[in-house]
Amino acid sequence: MRALSRISLTQRLTLMFVLAASSVLLVLGFVIASSVEQHFEDLDMEVLSGKMELTRQALLRVHSQQGLTEFTHQLAYSLVGHHGMEVMVIDVDDTVIFATGHAGFDPARVMRQAIQAPDQPALWQLDAQTYRGLAARLPTAMADAAGQPLQVFVAVAADIVHHQTYMQSFLQTLWLFVAGAALLTGVLGWVAVHRGLTPLRAMRRQAQGVTAQQLSQRLPVNTIPRELAELAQSLNEMLARLEVAFQRLTDFSSDIAHELRTPVSNLLTQTQVTLSRARSADDYRQILESNAEEFERMARMISDMLLLAKSDHGLVLPQREGLSLALEVRALFDYFDAVAEEKNVSLRLLGDGSVSADRLMLRRALGNLLSNALRHADPVSTVTVCVSGLEHGVEISVANQGEAIAPEHLARVFDRFFRVDPARQRSSEGTGLGLAITQSIAQAHGGTIRAASNDGVTTFTVYLPRT
């Protein structure tokens, strides 16, 4: 198998083509050889059957020993000019009554053949000659002591050396032709396969030109065979996905560099200013507390990034348990009650449902949605959480009244570090990973999340299967 893997596709297809063609030629050769051999056998049998029937009719006219003698003379005259035809007549006492010059067959074998397989062709070897013969037990007009017709054994054989010589020459020519045809088939097959794979080699050259800086390049689809067009289409779709993923990775790298540069720059600047002159213990304490806040923000960001990385590799495994969504949402309402009261926003819960989920992960996902809704809700408005039971799962929607999200931004709200308004103060808006984490948690539970924003109402809807 390992050796086969080193063979090129052209060589494999050529080899299979040659094997298939050779198999057909070999079968055809065997059929032709068998047909010719059968034809010769039919010709011999026609002659032998005629002679056997002639002998049968002649024996029926033998009424005495003198008639039997005359029969042998008549039989000898009838064989004049029939070169290669041999006849032997044997009585029941194993005595050879008549035999042509070269009919030196074993009487016992002739009699056994006549008894076991009468009128069936057999090959007899005599010295260097090969004969095809018939043997039969034929009655005469004479009667034996019991009054039954006297029978004799007759063998009729024809020399088939000329047939064998012809068949050897014919088979030699036939197999040479088969070998030459197989060789020619291999050459023509290689040419056909080599030309047939030209579009594939062209695809390889074009694929070699695809680099990280040229992911927008696509393989042609309309100018290649249909079978390869499907492969080219799949490769183009893969390149499109890679281009999108690479662009997202580039944006993510840029965003994370920007996100980390700000707190690091703040820490560095503040530390340099602090070290520029001596300060009191209270000043140092305030500076350290400020630094601690920046460190906490960076730690949250790194922890969130680690969670997202695990989610990308399927390493986030929920510890499921039966949960009442109404109870979980009310617990979150108690946690965000102070923030809602500060913004003069009321919290409302509609519906109820149960689901099998990880309690901590579910609370984090819903908490991210509530925090996002409160942050962008208009003052003196309501944030509504609606729980709806479906046939195979539940939907939890979190809606707030506020500035609508543009349609072109809805598709990217779950991207990491994406913000609808980049000018907003990042330090006041968390790490920018909340919605991405919520999406990862939903997917870890086999669910989905979607966003909609119409008429000043923004709604995030999470679907979770019951089990």
Short mmCIF file of C-alpha atoms in Angstrom, two decimals:
data_model
loop_
_atom_site.label_atom_id
_atom_site.label_comp_id
_atom_site.label_asym_id
_atom_site.label_seq_id
_atom_site.Cartn_x
_atom_site.Cartn_y
_atom_site.Cartn_z
CA MET A 1 0.00 0.00 0.00
CA ARG A 2 2.84 2.39 0.81
CA ALA A 3 4.54 1.60 -2.51
CA LEU A 4 1.26 2.20 -4.33
CA SER A 5 0.91 5.62 -2.72
CA ARG A 6 4.17 6.70 -4.40
CA ILE A 7 2.75 6.02 -7.87
CA SER A 8 1.45 9.09 -9.65
CA LEU A 9 -2.21 9.42 -10.61
CA THR A 10 -1.24 9.23 -14.30
CA GLN A 11 0.58 5.95 -13.73
CA ARG A 12 -2.28 4.53 -11.66
CA LEU A 13 -4.91 5.36 -14.27
CA THR A 14 -2.68 4.05 -17.06
CA LEU A 15 -2.06 0.82 -15.14
CA MET A 16 -5.77 0.32 -14.49
CA PHE A 17 -6.52 1.09 -18.14
CA VAL A 18 -3.94 -1.47 -19.30
CA LEU A 19 -5.21 -4.09 -16.83
CA ALA A 20 -8.80 -3.59 -17.94
CA ALA A 21 -7.93 -3.69 -21.65
CA SER A 22 -5.62 -6.70 -21.19
CA SER A 23 -8.32 -8.57 -19.29
CA VAL A 24 -10.80 -7.96 -22.11
CA LEU A 25 -8.25 -9.00 -24.73
CA LEU A 26 -7.34 -12.15 -22.80
CA VAL A 27 -10.97 -13.17 -22.43
CA LEU A 28 -11.54 -12.43 -26.10
CA GLY A 29 -8.46 -14.50 -27.00
CA PHE A 30 -9.67 -17.46 -24.94
CA VAL A 31 -13.11 -17.23 -26.54
CA ILE A 32 -11.63 -17.14 -30.06
CA ALA A 33 -9.23 -20.00 -29.33
CA SER A 34 -12.01 -22.10 -27.81
CA SER A 35 -14.28 -21.35 -30.79
CA VAL A 36 -11.63 -22.40 -33.31
CA GLU A 37 -10.85 -25.54 -31.32
CA GLN A 38 -14.55 -26.36 -31.11
CA HIS A 39 -14.91 -25.77 -34.85
CA PHE A 40 -12.17 -28.29 -35.60
CA GLU A 41 -13.75 -30.77 -33.22
CA ASP A 42 -17.12 -30.35 -34.92
CA LEU A 43 -15.52 -30.96 -38.32
CA ASP A 44 -13.79 -34.09 -37.07
CA MET A 45 -16.96 -35.32 -35.42
CA GLU A 46 -18.92 -34.83 -38.62
CA VAL A 47 -16.47 -37.03 -40.51
CA LEU A 48 -16.15 -39.62 -37.73
CA SER A 49 -19.91 -39.84 -37.19
CA GLY A 50 -20.39 -40.39 -40.92
CA LYS A 51 -17.87 -43.21 -40.97
CA MET A 52 -19.38 -44.75 -37.84
CA GLU A 53 -22.87 -44.66 -39.35
CA LEU A 54 -21.54 -46.15 -42.61
CA THR A 55 -19.93 -48.97 -40.62
CA ARG A 56 -23.15 -49.50 -38.63
CA GLN A 57 -25.23 -49.90 -41.80
CA ALA A 58 -22.68 -52.20 -43.36
CA LEU A 59 -22.56 -54.47 -40.30
CA LEU A 60 -26.35 -54.90 -40.39
CA ARG A 61 -25.90 -56.67 -43.74
CA VAL A 62 -23.38 -59.20 -42.38
CA HIS A 63 -25.16 -62.60 -41.99
CA SER A 64 -22.14 -64.94 -41.79
CA GLN A 65 -18.44 -65.16 -41.18
CA GLN A 66 -17.88 -64.97 -44.90
CA GLY A 67 -19.99 -61.84 -44.95
CA LEU A 68 -17.85 -60.41 -42.16
CA THR A 69 -14.75 -61.07 -44.24
CA GLU A 70 -16.33 -59.34 -47.21
CA PHE A 71 -17.29 -56.45 -44.88
CA THR A 72 -13.67 -55.91 -43.87
CA HIS A 73 -12.59 -55.87 -47.51
CA GLN A 74 -15.36 -53.41 -48.36
CA LEU A 75 -14.35 -51.26 -45.39
CA ALA A 76 -10.70 -51.24 -46.54
CA TYR A 77 -11.77 -50.11 -50.04
CA SER A 78 -13.95 -47.34 -48.60
CA LEU A 79 -11.01 -45.88 -46.72
CA VAL A 80 -8.83 -45.50 -49.79
CA GLY A 81 -7.88 -41.84 -50.18
CA HIS A 82 -8.88 -40.96 -46.60
CA HIS A 83 -5.43 -40.11 -45.28
CA GLY A 84 -5.27 -39.90 -41.53
CA MET A 85 -8.48 -41.92 -41.04
CA GLU A 86 -8.04 -45.10 -38.98
CA VAL A 87 -10.60 -47.83 -38.26
CA MET A 88 -10.42 -50.83 -35.94
CA VAL A 89 -13.01 -53.62 -35.53
CA ILE A 90 -12.80 -55.94 -32.49
CA ASP A 91 -15.01 -58.89 -31.66
CA VAL A 92 -16.22 -59.77 -28.18
CA ASP A 93 -13.20 -62.02 -27.65
CA ASP A 94 -10.80 -59.06 -27.90
CA THR A 95 -9.72 -60.26 -31.33
CA VAL A 96 -8.93 -57.56 -33.83
CA ILE A 97 -10.98 -58.40 -36.93
CA PHE A 98 -9.92 -55.42 -38.96
CA ALA A 99 -7.48 -52.54 -38.49
CA THR A 100 -5.99 -50.00 -40.84
CA GLY A 101 -2.23 -49.66 -41.12
CA HIS A 102 -1.77 -47.17 -38.28
CA ALA A 103 -4.70 -48.24 -36.06
CA GLY A 104 -2.57 -49.70 -33.31
CA PHE A 105 -4.94 -48.70 -30.50
CA ASP A 106 -5.23 -50.73 -27.32
CA PRO A 107 -8.26 -53.04 -27.82
CA ALA A 108 -9.11 -52.97 -24.11
CA ARG A 109 -9.19 -49.16 -24.14
CA VAL A 110 -11.36 -49.12 -27.25
CA MET A 111 -13.83 -51.58 -25.72
CA ARG A 112 -13.93 -49.65 -22.42
CA GLN A 113 -14.60 -46.41 -24.30
CA ALA A 114 -17.36 -48.07 -26.35
CA ILE A 115 -19.07 -49.33 -23.18
CA GLN A 116 -18.65 -46.28 -20.90
CA ALA A 117 -18.94 -43.39 -23.38
CA PRO A 118 -20.27 -44.57 -26.72
CA ASP A 119 -20.29 -42.04 -29.55
CA GLN A 120 -18.42 -39.54 -27.37
CA PRO A 121 -15.18 -38.03 -28.77
CA ALA A 122 -11.92 -38.95 -27.09
CA LEU A 123 -8.28 -38.13 -27.65
CA TRP A 124 -6.02 -41.12 -28.19
CA GLN A 125 -2.25 -40.88 -28.17
CA LEU A 126 -0.38 -43.34 -30.36
CA ASP A 127 3.39 -42.89 -30.50
CA ALA A 128 3.86 -39.24 -31.53
CA GLN A 129 0.43 -39.00 -33.17
CA THR A 130 -2.75 -37.66 -31.59
CA TYR A 131 -6.11 -38.97 -32.77
CA ARG A 132 -9.66 -37.88 -32.09
CA GLY A 133 -11.78 -41.01 -32.12
CA LEU A 134 -15.19 -42.55 -31.53
CA ALA A 135 -15.83 -46.03 -30.15
CA ALA A 136 -19.14 -47.91 -30.24
CA ARG A 137 -20.54 -51.43 -29.88
CA LEU A 138 -22.46 -52.23 -33.09
CA PRO A 139 -24.72 -55.22 -33.85
CA THR A 140 -24.48 -57.47 -36.90
CA ALA A 141 -27.10 -59.62 -38.64
CA MET A 142 -25.48 -62.78 -37.22
CA ALA A 143 -26.68 -64.44 -34.04
CA ASP A 144 -24.66 -65.96 -31.25
CA ALA A 145 -25.31 -69.27 -29.44
CA ALA A 146 -28.05 -67.61 -27.33
CA GLY A 147 -29.81 -66.30 -30.40
CA GLN A 148 -28.82 -62.68 -29.68
CA PRO A 149 -27.35 -60.46 -32.42
CA LEU A 150 -23.61 -60.80 -32.53
CA GLN A 151 -21.91 -57.49 -31.65
CA VAL A 152 -18.49 -56.11 -32.48
CA PHE A 153 -16.57 -53.09 -31.19
CA VAL A 154 -15.70 -50.44 -33.76
CA ALA A 155 -13.25 -47.55 -33.31
CA VAL A 156 -13.04 -44.73 -35.84
CA ALA A 157 -10.24 -42.15 -35.40
CA ALA A 158 -8.82 -39.21 -37.33
CA ASP A 159 -5.30 -37.82 -37.14
CA ILE A 160 -5.47 -34.23 -35.78
CA VAL A 161 -1.80 -33.33 -35.99
CA HIS A 162 -2.50 -30.77 -38.72
CA HIS A 163 -5.18 -29.24 -36.47
CA GLN A 164 -2.76 -29.03 -33.56
CA THR A 165 -0.06 -27.49 -35.75
CA TYR A 166 -2.50 -24.88 -36.97
CA MET A 167 -3.75 -24.15 -33.44
CA GLN A 168 -0.19 -23.68 -32.13
CA SER A 169 0.56 -21.19 -34.90
CA PHE A 170 -2.81 -19.52 -34.42
CA LEU A 171 -2.42 -19.21 -30.64
CA GLN A 172 1.10 -17.85 -30.98
CA THR A 173 -0.12 -15.19 -33.37
CA LEU A 174 -3.15 -14.47 -31.19
CA TRP A 175 -1.18 -14.01 -27.94
CA LEU A 176 1.45 -11.89 -29.70
CA PHE A 177 -1.36 -9.71 -30.94
CA VAL A 178 -2.85 -9.52 -27.42
CA ALA A 179 0.54 -8.55 -25.97
CA GLY A 180 1.09 -5.91 -28.66
CA ALA A 181 -2.43 -4.59 -28.21
CA ALA A 182 -1.91 -4.36 -24.43
CA LEU A 183 1.35 -2.47 -24.96
CA LEU A 184 -0.27 -0.12 -27.46
CA THR A 185 -3.20 0.33 -25.08
CA GLY A 186 -0.78 1.32 -22.32
CA VAL A 187 0.88 3.95 -24.52
CA LEU A 188 -2.42 5.35 -25.76
CA GLY A 189 -3.84 5.19 -22.23
CA TRP A 190 -0.90 7.16 -20.85
CA VAL A 191 -1.33 9.80 -23.56
CA ALA A 192 -5.08 10.00 -22.92
CA VAL A 193 -4.68 10.22 -19.13
CA HIS A 194 -1.85 12.74 -19.40
CA ARG A 195 -3.95 14.99 -21.62
CA GLY A 196 -7.07 14.39 -19.55
CA LEU A 197 -5.28 15.56 -16.38
CA THR A 198 -4.08 18.78 -18.00
CA PRO A 199 -6.85 20.83 -16.28
CA LEU A 200 -5.80 19.31 -12.94
CA ARG A 201 -2.19 20.40 -13.48
CA ALA A 202 -3.44 23.85 -14.42
CA MET A 203 -5.43 23.95 -11.16
CA ARG A 204 -2.28 22.97 -9.26
CA ARG A 205 -0.29 25.82 -10.83
CA GLN A 206 -3.03 28.29 -9.98
CA ALA A 207 -3.34 26.91 -6.44
CA GLN A 208 0.42 27.39 -5.97
CA GLY A 209 -0.14 31.10 -6.53
CA VAL A 210 -2.53 31.34 -3.56
CA THR A 211 -0.77 32.94 -0.60
CA ALA A 212 -1.79 34.65 2.59
CA GLN A 213 -1.62 37.96 0.68
CA GLN A 214 -3.65 36.60 -2.28
CA LEU A 215 -6.50 34.66 -0.71
CA SER A 216 -8.92 36.43 -3.04
CA GLN A 217 -7.65 34.42 -6.00
CA ARG A 218 -10.09 31.76 -7.23
CA LEU A 219 -9.80 28.71 -9.47
CA PRO A 220 -11.65 28.73 -12.83
CA VAL A 221 -14.84 26.70 -12.91
CA ASN A 222 -16.33 27.22 -16.37
CA THR A 223 -13.25 26.18 -18.39
CA ILE A 224 -12.59 22.74 -16.87
CA PRO A 225 -14.47 19.39 -17.00
CA ARG A 226 -17.53 18.98 -14.85
CA GLU A 227 -15.91 16.49 -12.44
CA LEU A 228 -13.02 18.87 -11.77
CA ALA A 229 -15.38 21.84 -11.73
CA GLU A 230 -17.00 20.41 -8.60
CA LEU A 231 -13.57 20.08 -6.99
CA ALA A 232 -12.64 23.63 -8.07
CA GLN A 233 -15.91 24.93 -6.63
CA SER A 234 -15.21 23.20 -3.32
CA LEU A 235 -11.69 24.64 -3.25
CA ASN A 236 -13.03 28.10 -4.04
CA GLU A 237 -15.51 27.82 -1.19
CA MET A 238 -12.68 26.69 1.09
CA LEU A 239 -10.57 29.68 -0.03
CA ALA A 240 -13.50 31.99 0.66
CA ARG A 241 -13.84 30.59 4.17
CA LEU A 242 -10.09 30.89 4.71
CA GLU A 243 -10.15 34.45 3.45
CA VAL A 244 -12.93 35.38 5.87
CA ALA A 245 -11.23 33.53 8.75
CA PHE A 246 -7.85 35.10 7.93
CA GLN A 247 -9.40 38.55 7.76
CA ARG A 248 -11.12 37.99 11.09
CA LEU A 249 -7.88 36.74 12.58
CA THR A 250 -6.08 39.81 11.26
CA ASP A 251 -8.75 42.08 12.67
CA PHE A 252 -8.70 40.17 15.94
CA SER A 253 -4.92 40.47 16.20
CA SER A 254 -5.15 44.18 15.50
CA ASP A 255 -7.96 44.63 18.01
CA ILE A 256 -6.26 42.66 20.75
CA ALA A 257 -3.05 44.62 20.21
CA HIS A 258 -5.02 47.83 20.50
CA GLU A 259 -6.97 46.59 23.52
CA LEU A 260 -3.83 45.57 25.38
CA ARG A 261 -1.82 48.59 24.29
CA THR A 262 -4.15 51.01 26.03
CA PRO A 263 -3.93 49.56 29.58
CA VAL A 264 -0.22 48.79 29.20
CA SER A 265 0.40 52.35 28.02
CA ASN A 266 -1.65 53.70 30.92
CA LEU A 267 0.26 51.57 33.41
CA LEU A 268 3.62 52.53 31.94
CA THR A 269 2.82 56.25 31.83
CA GLN A 270 1.38 56.29 35.32
CA THR A 271 4.35 54.34 36.69
CA GLN A 272 6.86 56.67 35.00
CA VAL A 273 5.09 59.74 36.33
CA THR A 274 4.98 58.21 39.80
CA LEU A 275 8.69 57.47 39.76
CA SER A 276 9.56 60.94 38.52
CA ARG A 277 9.48 62.29 42.09
CA ALA A 278 8.91 61.19 45.65
CA ARG A 279 5.29 60.89 46.78
CA SER A 280 3.36 60.21 49.92
CA ALA A 281 2.08 56.82 50.98
CA ASP A 282 -1.51 57.85 50.13
CA ASP A 283 -0.44 58.82 46.60
CA TYR A 284 1.32 55.49 46.12
CA ARG A 285 -1.76 53.71 47.44
CA GLN A 286 -4.05 55.50 44.95
CA ILE A 287 -1.68 54.77 42.08
CA LEU A 288 -1.49 51.09 43.00
CA GLU A 289 -5.29 50.90 43.27
CA SER A 290 -5.57 52.43 39.79
CA ASN A 291 -3.00 49.98 38.47
CA ALA A 292 -4.88 47.12 40.10
CA GLU A 293 -8.02 48.12 38.19
CA GLU A 294 -6.10 48.03 34.91
CA PHE A 295 -4.62 44.66 35.85
CA GLU A 296 -8.06 43.30 36.68
CA ARG A 297 -9.37 44.45 33.30
CA MET A 298 -6.44 42.81 31.54
CA ALA A 299 -6.95 39.61 33.56
CA ARG A 300 -10.63 39.53 32.58
CA MET A 301 -9.70 40.05 28.96
CA ILE A 302 -7.11 37.25 29.01
CA SER A 303 -9.56 34.93 30.78
CA ASP A 304 -12.24 35.70 28.20
CA MET A 305 -9.80 35.11 25.35
CA LEU A 306 -8.80 31.77 26.89
CA LEU A 307 -12.48 30.76 27.12
CA LEU A 308 -13.03 31.68 23.46
CA ALA A 309 -9.92 29.76 22.40
CA LYS A 310 -11.18 26.66 24.22
CA SER A 311 -14.58 27.11 22.62
CA ASP A 312 -13.02 27.26 19.14
CA HIS A 313 -11.44 23.86 19.77
CA GLY A 314 -14.52 22.28 21.32
CA LEU A 315 -13.00 22.16 24.81
CA VAL A 316 -15.87 23.96 26.56
CA LEU A 317 -17.96 21.12 28.01
CA PRO A 318 -21.09 22.16 29.96
CA GLN A 319 -21.94 20.42 33.22
CA ARG A 320 -25.64 20.06 32.56
CA GLU A 321 -28.41 20.12 35.13
CA GLY A 322 -32.12 20.87 35.03
CA LEU A 323 -32.69 24.63 35.40
CA SER A 324 -35.73 26.87 35.65
CA LEU A 325 -35.05 29.84 33.40
CA ALA A 326 -37.40 32.13 35.31
CA LEU A 327 -35.47 31.54 38.55
CA GLU A 328 -32.12 32.14 36.84
CA VAL A 329 -33.33 35.37 35.21
CA ARG A 330 -34.77 36.67 38.50
CA ALA A 331 -31.44 35.99 40.21
CA LEU A 332 -29.74 38.09 37.52
CA PHE A 333 -32.37 40.83 37.98
CA ASP A 334 -31.35 41.03 41.65
CA TYR A 335 -27.70 41.37 40.61
CA PHE A 336 -28.36 44.13 38.03
CA ASP A 337 -31.05 45.89 40.03
CA ALA A 338 -28.71 48.65 41.22
CA VAL A 339 -27.48 49.38 37.68
CA ALA A 340 -31.04 49.44 36.35
CA GLU A 341 -32.16 51.77 39.14
CA GLU A 342 -29.24 54.11 38.45
CA LYS A 343 -30.28 54.43 34.79
CA ASN A 344 -33.97 54.53 35.69
CA VAL A 345 -34.58 51.36 33.65
CA SER A 346 -37.09 48.72 34.72
CA LEU A 347 -36.58 44.97 34.29
CA ARG A 348 -39.44 42.72 33.19
CA LEU A 349 -39.68 38.93 32.81
CA LEU A 350 -42.25 37.16 30.61
CA GLY A 351 -42.79 33.41 30.42
CA ASP A 352 -40.94 30.47 31.89
CA GLY A 353 -39.28 27.28 30.76
CA SER A 354 -36.83 24.59 31.77
CA VAL A 355 -33.64 23.49 30.11
CA SER A 356 -30.69 21.18 30.76
CA ALA A 357 -27.65 23.47 30.90
CA ASP A 358 -24.57 24.52 32.85
CA ARG A 359 -25.80 26.95 35.52
CA LEU A 360 -22.67 29.14 35.66
CA MET A 361 -22.25 29.29 31.89
CA LEU A 362 -25.94 30.08 31.36
CA ARG A 363 -25.85 32.86 33.95
CA ARG A 364 -22.75 34.32 32.31
CA ALA A 365 -24.39 34.32 28.88
CA LEU A 366 -27.64 35.87 30.10
CA GLY A 367 -25.68 38.29 32.29
CA ASN A 368 -23.72 39.49 29.24
CA LEU A 369 -26.97 40.11 27.36
CA LEU A 370 -28.56 41.95 30.31
CA SER A 371 -25.43 44.05 30.85
CA ASN A 372 -25.36 44.93 27.16
CA ALA A 373 -29.07 45.77 27.15
CA LEU A 374 -28.80 48.02 30.24
CA ARG A 375 -25.74 49.77 28.84
CA HIS A 376 -27.52 50.76 25.63
CA ALA A 377 -31.09 51.19 26.93
CA ASP A 378 -32.70 54.63 26.88
CA PRO A 379 -33.44 56.19 30.29
CA VAL A 380 -36.93 55.56 31.61
CA SER A 381 -37.37 52.45 29.44
CA THR A 382 -37.82 48.74 30.01
CA VAL A 383 -35.49 45.79 29.40
CA THR A 384 -37.67 42.75 28.70
CA VAL A 385 -36.58 39.14 29.03
CA CYS A 386 -39.01 36.72 27.34
CA VAL A 387 -38.78 32.94 27.80
CA SER A 388 -40.71 30.90 25.20
CA GLY A 389 -41.07 27.15 25.20
CA LEU A 390 -40.74 25.42 21.81
CA GLU A 391 -41.24 21.80 20.73
CA HIS A 392 -37.62 20.78 21.15
CA GLY A 393 -36.15 23.64 23.15
CA VAL A 394 -36.58 27.13 24.56
CA GLU A 395 -35.86 30.65 23.36
CA ILE A 396 -34.67 33.44 25.66
CA SER A 397 -34.89 36.93 24.16
CA VAL A 398 -33.48 40.08 25.76
CA ALA A 399 -34.87 43.31 24.29
CA ASN A 400 -34.09 46.94 25.08
CA GLN A 401 -35.24 50.29 23.73
CA GLY A 402 -32.42 52.45 22.44
CA GLU A 403 -30.38 53.41 19.45
CA ALA A 404 -30.83 50.85 16.65
CA ILE A 405 -27.94 48.84 15.25
CA ALA A 406 -27.32 49.34 11.53
CA PRO A 407 -27.99 46.26 9.37
CA GLU A 408 -24.38 46.12 8.19
CA HIS A 409 -23.26 45.86 11.83
CA LEU A 410 -25.71 43.13 12.90
CA ALA A 411 -23.67 40.41 11.21
CA ARG A 412 -20.56 41.43 13.17
CA VAL A 413 -21.92 42.13 16.63
CA PHE A 414 -20.71 38.68 17.76
CA ASP A 415 -17.16 39.28 16.48
CA ARG A 416 -14.51 39.66 19.13
CA PHE A 417 -13.69 43.24 20.12
CA PHE A 418 -16.26 44.55 17.63
CA ARG A 419 -18.08 47.72 18.67
CA VAL A 420 -20.76 49.49 16.70
CA ASP A 421 -19.25 52.83 17.73
CA PRO A 422 -15.43 52.57 17.94
CA ALA A 423 -15.26 56.05 19.43
CA ARG A 424 -16.84 54.92 22.71
CA GLN A 425 -14.58 54.72 25.71
CA ARG A 426 -13.39 51.13 25.85
CA SER A 427 -12.59 51.24 29.51
CA SER A 428 -16.23 51.87 30.31
CA GLU A 429 -17.57 49.18 28.04
CA GLY A 430 -15.81 46.06 29.28
CA THR A 431 -13.51 43.96 27.15
CA GLY A 432 -15.64 43.84 24.00
CA LEU A 433 -15.88 40.03 24.24
CA GLY A 434 -19.25 39.65 25.97
CA LEU A 435 -21.38 38.81 22.92
CA ALA A 436 -18.68 36.54 21.48
CA ILE A 437 -18.60 34.61 24.78
CA THR A 438 -22.39 34.40 24.82
CA GLN A 439 -22.35 32.93 21.32
CA SER A 440 -19.69 30.39 22.34
CA ILE A 441 -21.74 29.31 25.37
CA ALA A 442 -24.86 28.90 23.23
CA GLN A 443 -22.96 26.81 20.70
CA ALA A 444 -21.42 24.70 23.47
CA HIS A 445 -24.97 23.79 24.51
CA GLY A 446 -25.93 22.97 20.89
CA GLY A 447 -27.88 26.21 20.54
CA THR A 448 -27.75 29.41 18.53
CA ILE A 449 -28.00 33.16 19.03
CA ARG A 450 -29.22 35.88 16.71
CA ALA A 451 -29.64 39.64 16.83
CA ALA A 452 -32.32 41.96 15.44
CA SER A 453 -32.74 45.73 15.64
CA ASN A 454 -35.89 47.43 14.34
CA ASP A 455 -37.83 50.57 15.24
CA GLY A 456 -35.55 51.44 18.14
CA VAL A 457 -35.78 47.99 19.75
CA THR A 458 -32.73 45.72 19.82
CA THR A 459 -33.34 42.05 20.59
CA PHE A 460 -30.89 39.21 21.19
CA THR A 461 -32.47 35.76 21.06
CA VAL A 462 -30.81 32.59 22.34
CA TYR A 463 -32.14 29.17 21.37
CA LEU A 464 -31.22 26.20 23.58
CA PRO A 465 -32.34 22.58 23.08
CA ARG A 466 -34.04 21.00 26.07
CA THR A 467 -31.47 18.19 26.28
#
